[in-house]
Amino acid sequence: MSGKGKTIEQKMQELRELAGWFESDDFELGSASARFEAAAKLAREIEHDLSEMENTVTVLKQSFEQS
């Protein structure tokens, strides 16, 4: 499912697809736990990626302000 090298947008699309499965006709209770865990892992990856991006923007902003 998730993996290194994917963009934030790709990960978010994958998360939307996982979330949509829970409301679809394909929903199976037996698969719900594993899919929920995959979605939670993906959400953590997205949060981490966004945090890194925010840090990069902050550093760039500070360097421009010092110039």
PDB file of C-alpha atoms in Angstrom:
ATOM      1  CA  MET A   1       0.000   0.000   0.000  1.00  0.00           C
ATOM      2  CA  SER A   2       2.002   2.942   1.233  1.00  0.00           C
ATOM      3  CA  GLY A   3       5.638   3.336   0.457  1.00  0.00           C
ATOM      4  CA  LYS A   4       8.635   5.548   0.319  1.00  0.00           C
ATOM      5  CA  GLY A   5       8.968   7.851  -2.625  1.00  0.00           C
ATOM      6  CA  LYS A   6       5.287   8.692  -2.898  1.00  0.00           C
ATOM      7  CA  THR A   7       4.244  12.321  -2.851  1.00  0.00           C
ATOM      8  CA  ILE A   8       1.974  13.707  -0.182  1.00  0.00           C
ATOM      9  CA  GLU A   9      -0.753  13.991  -2.799  1.00  0.00           C
ATOM     10  CA  GLN A  10      -0.398  10.319  -3.736  1.00  0.00           C
ATOM     11  CA  LYS A  11      -0.534   9.292  -0.090  1.00  0.00           C
ATOM     12  CA  MET A  12      -3.601  11.456   0.500  1.00  0.00           C
ATOM     13  CA  GLN A  13      -5.332   9.894  -2.504  1.00  0.00           C
ATOM     14  CA  GLU A  14      -4.521   6.433  -1.167  1.00  0.00           C
ATOM     15  CA  LEU A  15      -5.904   7.437   2.236  1.00  0.00           C
ATOM     16  CA  ARG A  16      -9.116   8.726   0.610  1.00  0.00           C
ATOM     17  CA  GLU A  17      -9.474   5.395  -1.200  1.00  0.00           C
ATOM     18  CA  LEU A  18      -8.956   3.463   2.034  1.00  0.00           C
ATOM     19  CA  ALA A  19     -11.501   5.631   3.837  1.00  0.00           C
ATOM     20  CA  GLY A  20     -13.973   5.272   0.974  1.00  0.00           C
ATOM     21  CA  TRP A  21     -13.763   1.493   1.236  1.00  0.00           C
ATOM     22  CA  PHE A  22     -15.410   1.678   4.665  1.00  0.00           C
ATOM     23  CA  GLU A  23     -18.519   3.215   3.077  1.00  0.00           C
ATOM     24  CA  SER A  24     -18.512   1.051  -0.035  1.00  0.00           C
ATOM     25  CA  ASP A  25     -20.393  -2.112  -0.885  1.00  0.00           C
ATOM     26  CA  ASP A  26     -17.028  -3.948  -0.754  1.00  0.00           C
ATOM     27  CA  PHE A  27     -16.768  -3.438   3.028  1.00  0.00           C
ATOM     28  CA  GLU A  28     -16.051  -6.657   4.944  1.00  0.00           C
ATOM     29  CA  LEU A  29     -15.815  -6.691   8.711  1.00  0.00           C
ATOM     30  CA  GLY A  30     -12.996  -9.237   8.563  1.00  0.00           C
ATOM     31  CA  SER A  31     -10.810  -6.848   6.556  1.00  0.00           C
ATOM     32  CA  ALA A  32     -11.734  -3.709   8.463  1.00  0.00           C
ATOM     33  CA  SER A  33      -9.048  -3.951  11.150  1.00  0.00           C
ATOM     34  CA  ALA A  34      -6.179  -4.375   8.695  1.00  0.00           C
ATOM     35  CA  ARG A  35      -7.464  -1.574   6.468  1.00  0.00           C
ATOM     36  CA  PHE A  36      -7.929   0.709   9.458  1.00  0.00           C
ATOM     37  CA  GLU A  37      -4.348   0.034  10.583  1.00  0.00           C
ATOM     38  CA  ALA A  38      -3.078   0.748   7.046  1.00  0.00           C
ATOM     39  CA  ALA A  39      -5.041   3.996   6.959  1.00  0.00           C
ATOM     40  CA  ALA A  40      -3.705   5.042  10.364  1.00  0.00           C
ATOM     41  CA  LYS A  41      -0.123   4.321   9.277  1.00  0.00           C
ATOM     42  CA  LEU A  42      -0.638   6.297   6.098  1.00  0.00           C
ATOM     43  CA  ALA A  43      -2.131   9.207   8.051  1.00  0.00           C
ATOM     44  CA  ARG A  44       0.946   9.242  10.317  1.00  0.00           C
ATOM     45  CA  GLU A  45       3.229   9.269   7.258  1.00  0.00           C
ATOM     46  CA  ILE A  46       1.296  12.194   5.787  1.00  0.00           C
ATOM     47  CA  GLU A  47       1.468  14.074   9.079  1.00  0.00           C
ATOM     48  CA  HIS A  48       5.227  13.474   9.225  1.00  0.00           C
ATOM     49  CA  ASP A  49       5.714  14.595   5.615  1.00  0.00           C
ATOM     50  CA  LEU A  50       3.701  17.775   6.209  1.00  0.00           C
ATOM     51  CA  SER A  51       5.685  18.510   9.358  1.00  0.00           C
ATOM     52  CA  GLU A  52       8.957  18.156   7.434  1.00  0.00           C
ATOM     53  CA  MET A  53       7.610  20.421   4.718  1.00  0.00           C
ATOM     54  CA  GLU A  54       6.586  23.006   7.312  1.00  0.00           C
ATOM     55  CA  ASN A  55      10.080  22.909   8.833  1.00  0.00           C
ATOM     56  CA  THR A  56      11.647  23.423   5.410  1.00  0.00           C
ATOM     57  CA  VAL A  57       9.394  26.392   4.682  1.00  0.00           C
ATOM     58  CA  THR A  58      10.186  27.903   8.081  1.00  0.00           C
ATOM     59  CA  VAL A  59      13.933  27.599   7.484  1.00  0.00           C
ATOM     60  CA  LEU A  60      13.623  29.122   4.010  1.00  0.00           C
ATOM     61  CA  LYS A  61      11.483  31.955   5.338  1.00  0.00           C
ATOM     62  CA  GLN A  62      14.039  32.711   8.047  1.00  0.00           C
ATOM     63  CA  SER A  63      16.876  32.725   5.546  1.00  0.00           C
ATOM     64  CA  PHE A  64      15.014  35.212   3.339  1.00  0.00           C
ATOM     65  CA  GLU A  65      14.242  37.432   6.327  1.00  0.00           C
ATOM     66  CA  GLN A  66      17.938  37.516   7.272  1.00  0.00           C
ATOM     67  CA  SER A  67      19.006  38.564   3.771  1.00  0.00           C
TER      68      SER A  67
END
